[in-house]
Amino acid sequence: MALAEQRGLPQVVPELKYQLAHYSLVADPGHPVDAISGLREVLMANPSYIAKVMAEDDFLLAGKKVNKMIESVLADLAKKLEELHRSVSVEVDRHKVFLDVVQADESEFYDTANLAKYYDELAVVAGLYAEGTFEDLSEAATRLETLTIPISHPRRYIYYQYSQTYQKELPRFYTYEAPFQSRHPYRAEFWPIGGELL
Amino acid sequence: VRIVWSFWNKPFEDFKPGQAPAWTDQKSHLLSWILSVMTASEHYGDDTQLVTDDAGEKLLVNTLGIPFRHVTKQLNEISDYDPAWWALGKIKAYRAMDVPFVHIDSDVFLWSRLPKELEEAPVLGQNPEYFVIGDRSTYGSYIPERLETSLLYENQGWLPKEWLWYRAVFTNQLSAVCCGIYGGTKLEFIHHCADLALSILNHPTNKEVFKAMDGQTKDLYIMLLEQFLPVACMEYHCDNKFSRFNNIRFKYLFHSIEDAYYRAFRTGFTHLISDSKRHLRVLQRLEPLVKKNYEHQWEKLESWWLTRAKR
């Protein structure tokens, strides 16, 4: 088999498979709060979970799977918000949410505490979304921005990229400097691009 | 399209831990060489080239048995240069190419073939790197203003018009091209950029200024010549409708570093960028992977490494 094929095959460890299968059964896709909280509980209840996945060398793939699930939950969330606030452009906000997920890159999965904190805070915001606490999406987006999520690549890179290339399309809540610095040891220049393929 | 690597033996022999190209040891560096060539050869095996010098050919081809379709030795011509100009071998290789090519760094692994539109691009790079002068948090290793001060303000040195124009018009919001992969079909433009870089190094006054600089500074400046200068050239010539390079724009594999981190997995692309070469996980994975898949080259490397260690 070609090496590329060998490297491209996701091999999730059995325990993770079980956890994900279990999670997908219990979570109601139409209820983002439960979905995110459910995932958080799975992670919190298994402190050795990440370590085990790491030991199996498949933790990055595991991380990707988890991210994918969060993405789909957030997509549902965006749909729900669209129903509630038809006058607001959800597309932009979906993009914002998407970026937030992207920024929680795989290296964060090295650190269980950071991971739990991330999903914990995300769950709080998601909960507030679903309860209709926020007047509008920008208020919720502001809340998302102030999360103390440790990120690997400071988001100012994204800001500069967008400010130069897509100046006119720049949503207003991009025009800020990152309110937090990465506390994570794996900064962008220390993390291989596509390292999970190794 | 031809896939090209360049190996300048002088910086390799001048190895110091932590200094560019940042490997922890020479063995890891060579493991990466094996993996880079062998993975890309799965897709481009019929047209690969090594641009090197005599010592490089001896090490990579004769000793380690890494297969290349073509081997040329233009890097013998730069044997007198300071090895601190570590990317000079790459620039020289770009200049040496006479067919459309993609140069890939030895820390880049192509698990899949590159997209066709990229292979056919007039000039291509891995991704743009946006930076702001004075803000070290945005690619702080790009410091054109320091080189300008040294060459133009403190001395009567020289920089090309493309550089000066780009800095004057774009002021402090600039970009460079990450050259993990670099090349294209418009050889004339690529040669022009390489010639300008070599002219900067060889200008009599500049040369005197460079002599007084330490290795770390040169390490940063050579990146400007390799990665910043081509973008300055592109912007300058795109703005000049009378230029023969007027319609040439870079095509990138990724549209930003963020995009690279996010899409590399799906693209089948790995780049052990910068200090990630020292990442423990990378070092732990590299050798078993090479040993398992390219045992022949691994055995030769092991034997070379043991012999060297005994010395």
Short mmCIF file of C-alpha atoms in Angstrom, two decimals:
data_model
loop_
_atom_site.label_atom_id
_atom_site.label_comp_id
_atom_site.label_asym_id
_atom_site.label_seq_id
_atom_site.Cartn_x
_atom_site.Cartn_y
_atom_site.Cartn_z
CA MET A 1 0.00 0.00 0.00
CA ALA A 2 1.28 3.46 -0.81
CA LEU A 3 2.58 5.31 2.17
CA ALA A 4 0.12 8.14 1.63
CA GLU A 5 -2.75 5.70 1.96
CA GLN A 6 -1.31 4.24 5.10
CA ARG A 7 -0.98 7.65 6.68
CA GLY A 8 -4.38 8.81 5.55
CA LEU A 9 -6.37 6.13 7.29
CA PRO A 10 -7.88 7.32 10.53
CA GLN A 11 -7.38 4.74 13.24
CA VAL A 12 -9.31 5.80 16.24
CA VAL A 13 -8.64 3.77 19.37
CA PRO A 14 -11.44 1.42 20.46
CA GLU A 15 -12.26 3.34 23.61
CA LEU A 16 -12.66 6.55 21.72
CA LYS A 17 -14.83 4.81 19.15
CA TYR A 18 -17.03 3.61 21.95
CA GLN A 19 -17.17 7.05 23.54
CA LEU A 20 -18.05 8.74 20.30
CA ALA A 21 -20.66 6.15 19.42
CA HIS A 22 -22.18 6.43 22.87
CA TYR A 23 -22.13 10.17 22.69
CA SER A 24 -23.81 10.29 19.31
CA LEU A 25 -26.61 8.10 20.64
CA VAL A 26 -27.32 10.12 23.75
CA ALA A 27 -26.93 13.57 22.28
CA ASP A 28 -29.83 15.23 20.62
CA PRO A 29 -28.49 17.06 17.57
CA GLY A 30 -31.32 19.53 17.81
CA HIS A 31 -30.29 20.56 21.29
CA PRO A 32 -26.89 22.14 21.19
CA VAL A 33 -26.58 22.64 24.91
CA ASP A 34 -27.04 18.99 25.63
CA ALA A 35 -24.74 18.07 22.83
CA ILE A 36 -21.87 20.22 23.99
CA SER A 37 -22.44 19.55 27.66
CA GLY A 38 -22.63 15.85 26.92
CA LEU A 39 -19.31 15.95 25.22
CA ARG A 40 -17.83 17.97 28.03
CA GLU A 41 -19.09 15.48 30.56
CA VAL A 42 -17.57 12.63 28.63
CA LEU A 43 -14.25 14.40 28.68
CA MET A 44 -14.44 15.56 32.28
CA ALA A 45 -15.50 12.16 33.57
CA ASN A 46 -12.48 10.56 31.97
CA PRO A 47 -9.38 12.44 33.02
CA SER A 48 -7.19 9.72 31.60
CA TYR A 49 -9.09 9.78 28.35
CA ILE A 50 -6.83 12.16 26.49
CA ALA A 51 -3.73 10.52 27.90
CA LYS A 52 -4.92 7.17 26.65
CA VAL A 53 -5.64 8.52 23.23
CA MET A 54 -2.23 10.13 23.19
CA ALA A 55 -0.62 6.87 24.16
CA GLU A 56 -2.27 5.23 21.18
CA ASP A 57 -0.74 7.85 18.96
CA ASP A 58 -4.06 8.77 17.45
CA PHE A 59 -4.90 11.73 19.59
CA LEU A 60 -4.77 14.20 16.74
CA LEU A 61 -7.26 12.25 14.73
CA ALA A 62 -9.38 11.98 17.82
CA GLY A 63 -9.12 15.71 18.23
CA LYS A 64 -10.24 16.22 14.67
CA LYS A 65 -13.27 14.02 15.21
CA VAL A 66 -14.23 15.93 18.31
CA ASN A 67 -13.79 19.20 16.46
CA LYS A 68 -15.98 17.95 13.64
CA MET A 69 -18.71 17.12 16.11
CA ILE A 70 -18.49 20.51 17.72
CA GLU A 71 -18.66 22.06 14.28
CA SER A 72 -21.83 20.21 13.45
CA VAL A 73 -23.35 21.18 16.78
CA LEU A 74 -22.51 24.79 16.11
CA ALA A 75 -23.98 24.57 12.64
CA ASP A 76 -27.22 23.42 14.24
CA LEU A 77 -26.90 26.26 16.67
CA ALA A 78 -26.52 28.72 13.82
CA LYS A 79 -29.65 27.34 12.17
CA LYS A 80 -31.57 27.71 15.39
CA LEU A 81 -30.37 31.28 15.73
CA GLU A 82 -31.38 31.99 12.20
CA GLU A 83 -34.92 31.00 13.09
CA LEU A 84 -34.87 33.23 16.15
CA HIS A 85 -33.21 36.21 14.55
CA ARG A 86 -34.07 36.28 10.90
CA SER A 87 -32.91 39.84 10.46
CA VAL A 88 -29.33 39.00 11.43
CA SER A 89 -26.86 37.48 9.03
CA VAL A 90 -26.08 34.11 10.41
CA GLU A 91 -23.60 33.37 7.68
CA VAL A 92 -21.11 35.81 9.13
CA ASP A 93 -21.62 34.47 12.58
CA ARG A 94 -21.34 30.94 11.41
CA HIS A 95 -18.03 31.91 9.92
CA LYS A 96 -17.02 33.43 13.21
CA VAL A 97 -17.95 30.29 15.05
CA PHE A 98 -16.14 28.28 12.45
CA LEU A 99 -13.00 30.28 12.99
CA ASP A 100 -13.23 29.75 16.69
CA VAL A 101 -13.31 26.04 16.16
CA VAL A 102 -10.41 26.21 13.78
CA GLN A 103 -8.37 28.13 16.26
CA ALA A 104 -8.74 25.48 18.89
CA ASP A 105 -6.22 23.53 16.94
CA GLU A 106 -5.12 20.01 17.57
CA SER A 107 -2.22 20.93 19.80
CA GLU A 108 -4.70 21.98 22.46
CA PHE A 109 -5.51 18.34 22.91
CA TYR A 110 -2.23 17.87 24.65
CA ASP A 111 -3.66 19.55 27.67
CA THR A 112 -6.75 18.08 29.26
CA ALA A 113 -7.27 21.04 31.55
CA ASN A 114 -7.25 23.48 28.66
CA LEU A 115 -9.54 21.27 26.67
CA ALA A 116 -12.07 20.96 29.46
CA LYS A 117 -11.95 24.69 30.04
CA TYR A 118 -12.50 25.35 26.38
CA TYR A 119 -15.54 23.18 26.07
CA ASP A 120 -16.80 24.34 29.41
CA GLU A 121 -16.82 27.95 28.29
CA LEU A 122 -18.15 27.12 24.89
CA ALA A 123 -20.96 25.21 26.52
CA VAL A 124 -21.83 28.20 28.68
CA VAL A 125 -22.12 30.44 25.65
CA ALA A 126 -24.02 27.81 23.73
CA GLY A 127 -26.37 27.47 26.66
CA LEU A 128 -26.97 31.20 26.74
CA TYR A 129 -27.58 31.18 23.02
CA ALA A 130 -30.17 28.46 23.25
CA GLU A 131 -31.95 30.10 26.17
CA GLY A 132 -32.28 33.28 24.19
CA THR A 133 -30.33 35.27 26.76
CA PHE A 134 -28.69 37.40 24.13
CA GLU A 135 -30.53 40.20 22.42
CA ASP A 136 -28.75 39.61 19.17
CA LEU A 137 -25.94 37.64 17.66
CA SER A 138 -23.30 40.30 17.96
CA GLU A 139 -23.74 40.28 21.72
CA ALA A 140 -23.22 36.55 21.75
CA ALA A 141 -20.27 36.89 19.42
CA THR A 142 -18.71 39.40 21.80
CA ARG A 143 -19.12 36.87 24.55
CA LEU A 144 -17.40 34.26 22.43
CA GLU A 145 -14.53 36.63 21.79
CA THR A 146 -13.86 37.17 25.43
CA LEU A 147 -13.51 33.49 26.19
CA THR A 148 -10.15 32.78 27.67
CA ILE A 149 -9.46 30.01 25.22
CA PRO A 150 -5.80 29.23 24.97
CA ILE A 151 -5.04 29.30 21.28
CA SER A 152 -1.99 28.21 19.41
CA HIS A 153 -1.98 30.80 16.69
CA PRO A 154 -2.75 34.28 17.92
CA ARG A 155 -5.85 35.41 16.12
CA ARG A 156 -4.23 38.61 15.06
CA TYR A 157 -2.82 36.64 12.13
CA ILE A 158 -6.33 36.09 10.96
CA TYR A 159 -7.13 39.70 11.58
CA TYR A 160 -4.25 40.89 9.44
CA GLN A 161 -5.02 38.47 6.72
CA TYR A 162 -8.63 39.54 6.52
CA SER A 163 -7.93 43.19 7.00
CA GLN A 164 -5.62 43.20 4.01
CA THR A 165 -7.48 40.94 1.68
CA TYR A 166 -11.08 41.41 2.55
CA GLN A 167 -11.13 44.84 4.10
CA LYS A 168 -14.63 45.64 2.93
CA GLU A 169 -16.11 42.37 4.11
CA LEU A 170 -14.55 42.59 7.51
CA PRO A 171 -17.20 41.91 10.13
CA ARG A 172 -16.92 44.48 12.87
CA PHE A 173 -16.02 42.00 15.55
CA TYR A 174 -12.87 40.97 13.74
CA THR A 175 -11.34 44.38 14.07
CA TYR A 176 -9.63 43.89 17.34
CA GLU A 177 -6.40 42.55 18.71
CA ALA A 178 -6.51 39.22 20.45
CA PRO A 179 -7.72 39.91 23.98
CA PHE A 180 -5.59 37.09 25.23
CA GLN A 181 -2.18 35.66 24.59
CA SER A 182 -1.50 32.03 24.03
CA ARG A 183 -0.53 30.34 27.25
CA HIS A 184 0.18 27.19 25.38
CA PRO A 185 3.76 26.12 24.79
CA TYR A 186 3.04 25.07 21.22
CA ARG A 187 3.05 28.30 19.34
CA ALA A 188 2.46 28.31 15.62
CA GLU A 189 6.11 28.32 14.68
CA PHE A 190 6.78 25.37 16.95
CA TRP A 191 4.05 23.17 15.60
CA PRO A 192 4.55 21.34 12.30
CA ILE A 193 2.09 22.06 9.52
CA GLY A 194 0.32 18.76 8.83
CA GLY A 195 2.20 17.13 11.71
CA GLU A 196 -0.62 14.65 12.23
CA LEU A 197 0.37 12.92 8.99
CA LEU A 198 3.71 11.90 10.42
CA VAL B 1 6.69 19.24 -13.51
CA ARG B 2 10.11 18.58 -12.05
CA ILE B 3 10.48 18.27 -8.29
CA VAL B 4 13.73 19.73 -7.06
CA TRP B 5 15.65 19.68 -3.80
CA SER B 6 18.83 21.56 -2.99
CA PHE B 7 21.53 20.52 -0.60
CA TRP B 8 24.43 22.84 0.19
CA ASN B 9 26.91 20.85 2.18
CA LYS B 10 28.57 23.80 3.88
CA PRO B 11 25.73 24.74 6.26
CA PHE B 12 25.13 21.03 6.87
CA GLU B 13 28.74 20.51 7.95
CA ASP B 14 28.69 23.73 9.92
CA PHE B 15 25.85 22.29 12.01
CA LYS B 16 25.31 23.81 15.43
CA PRO B 17 22.29 22.75 17.50
CA GLY B 18 19.62 25.40 17.44
CA GLN B 19 21.05 27.29 14.51
CA ALA B 20 19.23 27.26 11.15
CA PRO B 21 17.98 24.95 9.84
CA ALA B 22 17.12 24.17 13.47
CA TRP B 23 17.48 20.40 13.58
CA THR B 24 18.60 18.90 16.86
CA ASP B 25 21.13 16.70 15.09
CA GLN B 26 22.33 15.77 11.64
CA LYS B 27 20.77 12.32 11.71
CA SER B 28 17.26 13.75 12.11
CA HIS B 29 18.01 16.14 9.30
CA LEU B 30 18.96 13.26 7.01
CA LEU B 31 15.98 11.16 8.08
CA SER B 32 13.85 14.05 6.94
CA TRP B 33 15.73 14.13 3.63
CA ILE B 34 14.95 10.47 3.02
CA LEU B 35 11.29 10.90 3.87
CA SER B 36 10.92 14.06 1.80
CA VAL B 37 12.44 12.58 -1.36
CA MET B 38 10.80 9.19 -1.05
CA THR B 39 7.28 10.50 -0.40
CA ALA B 40 7.43 13.00 -3.27
CA SER B 41 8.94 10.36 -5.55
CA GLU B 42 5.81 8.28 -5.15
CA HIS B 43 4.05 10.91 -7.27
CA TYR B 44 6.91 12.46 -9.23
CA GLY B 45 9.49 9.69 -9.39
CA ASP B 46 10.10 10.07 -13.09
CA ASP B 47 11.27 13.66 -12.83
CA THR B 48 13.20 14.58 -9.71
CA GLN B 49 16.39 16.56 -9.35
CA LEU B 50 18.97 17.30 -6.70
CA VAL B 51 20.92 20.53 -7.00
CA THR B 52 23.96 20.16 -4.81
CA ASP B 53 27.76 20.23 -4.64
CA ASP B 54 30.35 17.43 -4.74
CA ALA B 55 30.09 16.67 -1.05
CA GLY B 56 26.29 16.72 -1.17
CA GLU B 57 26.20 14.22 -4.01
CA LYS B 58 28.59 11.98 -2.14
CA LEU B 59 26.50 12.03 1.01
CA LEU B 60 22.92 11.88 -0.29
CA VAL B 61 23.34 9.87 -3.46
CA ASN B 62 26.41 7.69 -2.98
CA THR B 63 26.32 7.11 0.77
CA LEU B 64 22.61 7.17 1.61
CA GLY B 65 21.33 5.88 -1.72
CA ILE B 66 18.57 8.47 -2.05
CA PRO B 67 17.33 8.20 -5.64
CA PHE B 68 17.12 11.26 -7.91
CA ARG B 69 16.51 11.24 -11.64
CA HIS B 70 18.92 14.13 -12.19
CA VAL B 71 21.79 15.40 -10.08
CA THR B 72 23.49 18.70 -10.88
CA LYS B 73 26.22 20.42 -8.91
CA GLN B 74 25.80 24.16 -9.33
CA LEU B 75 26.28 24.64 -5.60
CA ASN B 76 30.02 24.10 -6.04
CA GLU B 77 29.94 27.71 -7.22
CA ILE B 78 28.97 29.03 -3.79
CA SER B 79 31.62 27.23 -1.77
CA ASP B 80 33.22 30.55 -0.77
CA TYR B 81 30.09 31.98 0.83
CA ASP B 82 29.46 32.10 4.55
CA PRO B 83 27.29 29.08 5.54
CA ALA B 84 25.21 31.47 7.65
CA TRP B 85 23.54 32.32 4.32
CA TRP B 86 21.88 28.93 4.63
CA ALA B 87 19.13 29.57 2.04
CA LEU B 88 21.63 30.66 -0.59
CA GLY B 89 21.73 27.07 -1.87
CA LYS B 90 17.99 27.28 -2.51
CA ILE B 91 18.25 30.61 -4.31
CA LYS B 92 21.07 29.26 -6.44
CA ALA B 93 18.98 26.19 -7.26
CA TYR B 94 16.04 28.38 -8.36
CA ARG B 95 18.44 30.19 -10.68
CA ALA B 96 19.83 26.96 -12.05
CA MET B 97 16.53 25.52 -13.21
CA ASP B 98 15.88 25.44 -16.93
CA VAL B 99 12.54 23.59 -16.87
CA PRO B 100 9.33 24.34 -14.93
CA PHE B 101 9.83 23.06 -11.42
CA VAL B 102 8.67 22.88 -7.83
CA HIS B 103 11.47 23.12 -5.29
CA ILE B 104 10.55 21.46 -2.02
CA ASP B 105 12.39 21.78 1.24
CA SER B 106 13.81 18.66 2.79
CA ASP B 107 11.46 19.13 5.74
CA VAL B 108 8.39 19.00 3.49
CA PHE B 109 6.59 15.73 2.82
CA LEU B 110 4.13 15.39 -0.03
CA TRP B 111 1.77 12.58 0.94
CA SER B 112 -0.34 13.49 -2.09
CA ARG B 113 0.45 15.03 -5.45
CA LEU B 114 0.16 18.81 -5.58
CA PRO B 115 -2.97 20.25 -7.22
CA LYS B 116 -2.62 20.48 -11.00
CA GLU B 117 -3.32 24.21 -11.10
CA LEU B 118 -0.44 24.76 -8.73
CA GLU B 119 1.94 22.63 -10.79
CA GLU B 120 1.04 24.78 -13.80
CA ALA B 121 1.20 28.14 -12.02
CA PRO B 122 3.60 30.82 -13.34
CA VAL B 123 5.02 31.14 -9.84
CA LEU B 124 3.96 29.26 -6.74
CA GLY B 125 4.62 29.15 -3.04
CA GLN B 126 3.38 27.40 0.08
CA ASN B 127 1.45 30.31 1.58
CA PRO B 128 1.73 34.07 1.96
CA GLU B 129 3.11 35.30 5.27
CA TYR B 130 1.65 38.65 6.28
CA PHE B 131 3.61 40.85 8.60
CA VAL B 132 3.65 44.35 9.96
CA ILE B 133 6.86 46.31 10.37
CA GLY B 134 7.40 47.13 14.01
CA ASP B 135 5.10 44.39 15.25
CA ARG B 136 7.33 41.48 16.13
CA SER B 137 4.33 39.31 16.90
CA THR B 138 3.58 39.06 13.17
CA TYR B 139 6.41 37.05 11.70
CA GLY B 140 9.01 38.96 13.66
CA SER B 141 11.83 37.40 11.73
CA TYR B 142 11.08 39.61 8.72
CA ILE B 143 13.02 42.80 9.35
CA PRO B 144 13.52 44.58 6.02
CA GLU B 145 13.82 47.91 7.82
CA ARG B 146 16.96 46.74 9.60
CA LEU B 147 18.60 45.60 6.41
CA GLU B 148 17.68 48.90 4.75
CA THR B 149 19.21 50.82 7.64
CA SER B 150 22.43 48.83 7.46
CA LEU B 151 22.79 48.99 3.71
CA LEU B 152 21.25 52.29 2.68
CA TYR B 153 21.30 54.70 5.61
CA GLU B 154 24.44 53.75 7.47
CA ASN B 155 26.33 52.86 4.29
CA GLN B 156 26.22 53.50 0.57
CA GLY B 157 24.89 50.05 -0.22
CA TRP B 158 22.32 48.90 -2.74
CA LEU B 159 18.87 47.34 -2.85
CA PRO B 160 16.86 46.75 -6.04
CA LYS B 161 14.15 49.13 -7.21
CA GLU B 162 11.47 46.48 -6.64
CA TRP B 163 12.33 46.34 -2.95
CA LEU B 164 12.37 50.13 -2.55
CA TRP B 165 9.10 50.58 -4.43
CA TYR B 166 7.30 47.87 -2.45
CA ARG B 167 8.44 49.38 0.85
CA ALA B 168 7.52 52.89 -0.23
CA VAL B 169 4.04 51.99 -1.47
CA PHE B 170 3.01 49.27 0.95
CA THR B 171 4.85 50.93 3.86
CA ASN B 172 4.52 48.63 6.86
CA GLN B 173 1.84 46.12 5.80
CA LEU B 174 3.81 43.59 3.84
CA SER B 175 3.96 39.97 2.90
CA ALA B 176 6.45 37.30 1.95
CA VAL B 177 6.12 33.86 0.49
CA CYS B 178 6.73 30.77 2.60
CA CYS B 179 9.07 28.75 0.42
CA GLY B 180 8.43 25.29 1.81
CA ILE B 181 7.47 24.76 -1.80
CA TYR B 182 8.44 27.29 -4.45
CA GLY B 183 8.77 27.30 -8.22
CA GLY B 184 6.69 27.76 -11.32
CA THR B 185 6.61 27.81 -15.07
CA LYS B 186 7.70 31.45 -15.55
CA LEU B 187 11.39 30.76 -15.22
CA GLU B 188 12.34 34.22 -16.42
CA PHE B 189 10.62 35.80 -13.44
CA ILE B 190 12.03 33.27 -10.99
CA HIS B 191 15.52 33.81 -12.39
CA HIS B 192 15.06 37.56 -12.14
CA CYS B 193 14.22 37.31 -8.42
CA ALA B 194 17.17 34.98 -7.81
CA ASP B 195 19.51 37.27 -9.74
CA LEU B 196 18.43 40.24 -7.63
CA ALA B 197 19.04 38.27 -4.42
CA LEU B 198 22.51 37.30 -5.63
CA SER B 199 23.18 40.91 -6.66
CA ILE B 200 22.33 42.10 -3.17
CA LEU B 201 24.80 39.63 -1.69
CA ASN B 202 27.50 40.44 -4.23
CA HIS B 203 27.27 44.22 -4.39
CA PRO B 204 30.73 45.48 -3.33
CA THR B 205 29.51 47.83 -0.58
CA ASN B 206 26.89 45.38 0.65
CA LYS B 207 29.54 42.70 0.85
CA GLU B 208 31.63 44.84 3.16
CA VAL B 209 28.61 45.54 5.37
CA PHE B 210 27.71 41.85 5.51
CA LYS B 211 31.24 40.93 6.55
CA ALA B 212 30.75 42.70 9.85
CA MET B 213 27.46 40.93 10.60
CA ASP B 214 27.04 37.93 12.85
CA GLY B 215 25.54 34.61 11.78
CA GLN B 216 22.19 35.18 13.46
CA THR B 217 21.62 38.42 11.56
CA LYS B 218 22.55 36.80 8.27
CA ASP B 219 20.17 33.99 9.10
CA LEU B 220 17.33 36.53 9.12
CA TYR B 221 18.48 38.53 6.13
CA ILE B 222 18.77 35.54 3.83
CA MET B 223 15.10 34.85 4.51
CA LEU B 224 14.30 38.32 3.24
CA LEU B 225 16.20 37.63 0.04
CA GLU B 226 14.55 34.30 -0.49
CA GLN B 227 10.99 34.94 0.68
CA PHE B 228 10.33 38.69 0.82
CA LEU B 229 12.08 39.82 -2.35
CA PRO B 230 9.96 37.70 -4.78
CA VAL B 231 6.77 39.25 -3.39
CA ALA B 232 8.24 42.74 -3.71
CA CYS B 233 9.10 41.87 -7.33
CA MET B 234 5.64 40.54 -8.02
CA GLU B 235 3.92 43.62 -6.59
CA TYR B 236 6.24 46.00 -8.41
CA HIS B 237 5.85 44.35 -11.81
CA CYS B 238 2.12 43.84 -11.45
CA ASP B 239 1.79 47.56 -10.94
CA ASN B 240 3.84 48.33 -14.05
CA LYS B 241 1.84 47.56 -17.16
CA PHE B 242 4.93 47.88 -19.34
CA SER B 243 6.81 45.22 -17.42
CA ARG B 244 7.35 41.84 -19.04
CA PHE B 245 6.31 40.33 -15.70
CA ASN B 246 3.14 42.40 -15.47
CA ASN B 247 0.64 39.55 -15.33
CA ILE B 248 2.52 37.22 -13.01
CA ARG B 249 0.85 36.52 -9.67
CA PHE B 250 1.76 33.95 -7.07
CA LYS B 251 -0.43 30.90 -6.66
CA TYR B 252 -0.35 29.40 -3.21
CA LEU B 253 -1.05 25.95 -1.87
CA PHE B 254 -2.63 27.62 1.18
CA HIS B 255 -3.96 31.14 1.38
CA SER B 256 -2.54 31.80 4.84
CA ILE B 257 -0.65 30.08 7.64
CA GLU B 258 -3.99 29.48 9.36
CA ASP B 259 -5.29 27.80 6.25
CA ALA B 260 -2.13 25.70 6.11
CA TYR B 261 -2.60 24.47 9.66
CA TYR B 262 -6.23 23.72 9.04
CA ARG B 263 -6.08 22.11 5.61
CA ALA B 264 -2.68 20.40 5.58
CA PHE B 265 -4.15 17.09 6.70
CA ARG B 266 -6.70 17.03 3.91
CA THR B 267 -4.15 18.28 1.40
CA GLY B 268 -1.68 15.54 2.34
CA PHE B 269 1.05 18.01 3.11
CA THR B 270 3.51 18.22 5.99
CA HIS B 271 6.06 20.94 6.67
CA LEU B 272 8.25 20.71 9.74
CA ILE B 273 8.33 24.44 9.82
CA SER B 274 10.94 26.39 11.74
CA ASP B 275 11.46 25.16 15.30
CA SER B 276 8.95 22.33 14.96
CA LYS B 277 11.93 20.30 13.77
CA ARG B 278 12.88 20.07 17.42
CA HIS B 279 9.45 18.97 18.53
CA LEU B 280 9.82 15.78 20.56
CA ARG B 281 6.90 14.12 18.86
CA VAL B 282 8.34 14.81 15.43
CA LEU B 283 11.68 13.36 16.42
CA GLN B 284 10.01 10.30 17.91
CA ARG B 285 8.00 9.64 14.76
CA LEU B 286 10.56 10.35 12.08
CA GLU B 287 12.94 7.44 12.53
CA PRO B 288 10.39 4.61 12.94
CA LEU B 289 8.56 5.89 9.89
CA VAL B 290 11.68 5.95 7.72
CA LYS B 291 12.92 2.64 9.11
CA LYS B 292 9.63 0.92 8.38
CA ASN B 293 9.07 2.24 4.89
CA TYR B 294 12.54 2.95 3.53
CA GLU B 295 14.70 0.39 5.24
CA HIS B 296 17.41 0.43 2.61
CA GLN B 297 18.14 4.14 3.04
CA TRP B 298 17.68 3.92 6.80
CA GLU B 299 20.33 1.20 7.11
CA LYS B 300 22.78 3.24 5.11
CA LEU B 301 22.07 6.28 7.25
CA GLU B 302 22.49 4.26 10.43
CA SER B 303 25.83 2.99 9.27
CA TRP B 304 26.95 6.51 8.27
CA TRP B 305 25.82 7.87 11.62
CA LEU B 306 27.64 5.18 13.63
CA THR B 307 30.82 5.70 11.64
CA ARG B 308 30.60 9.41 12.22
CA ALA B 309 29.98 8.96 15.92
CA LYS B 310 33.12 6.86 16.28
CA ARG B 311 35.25 9.58 14.80
#
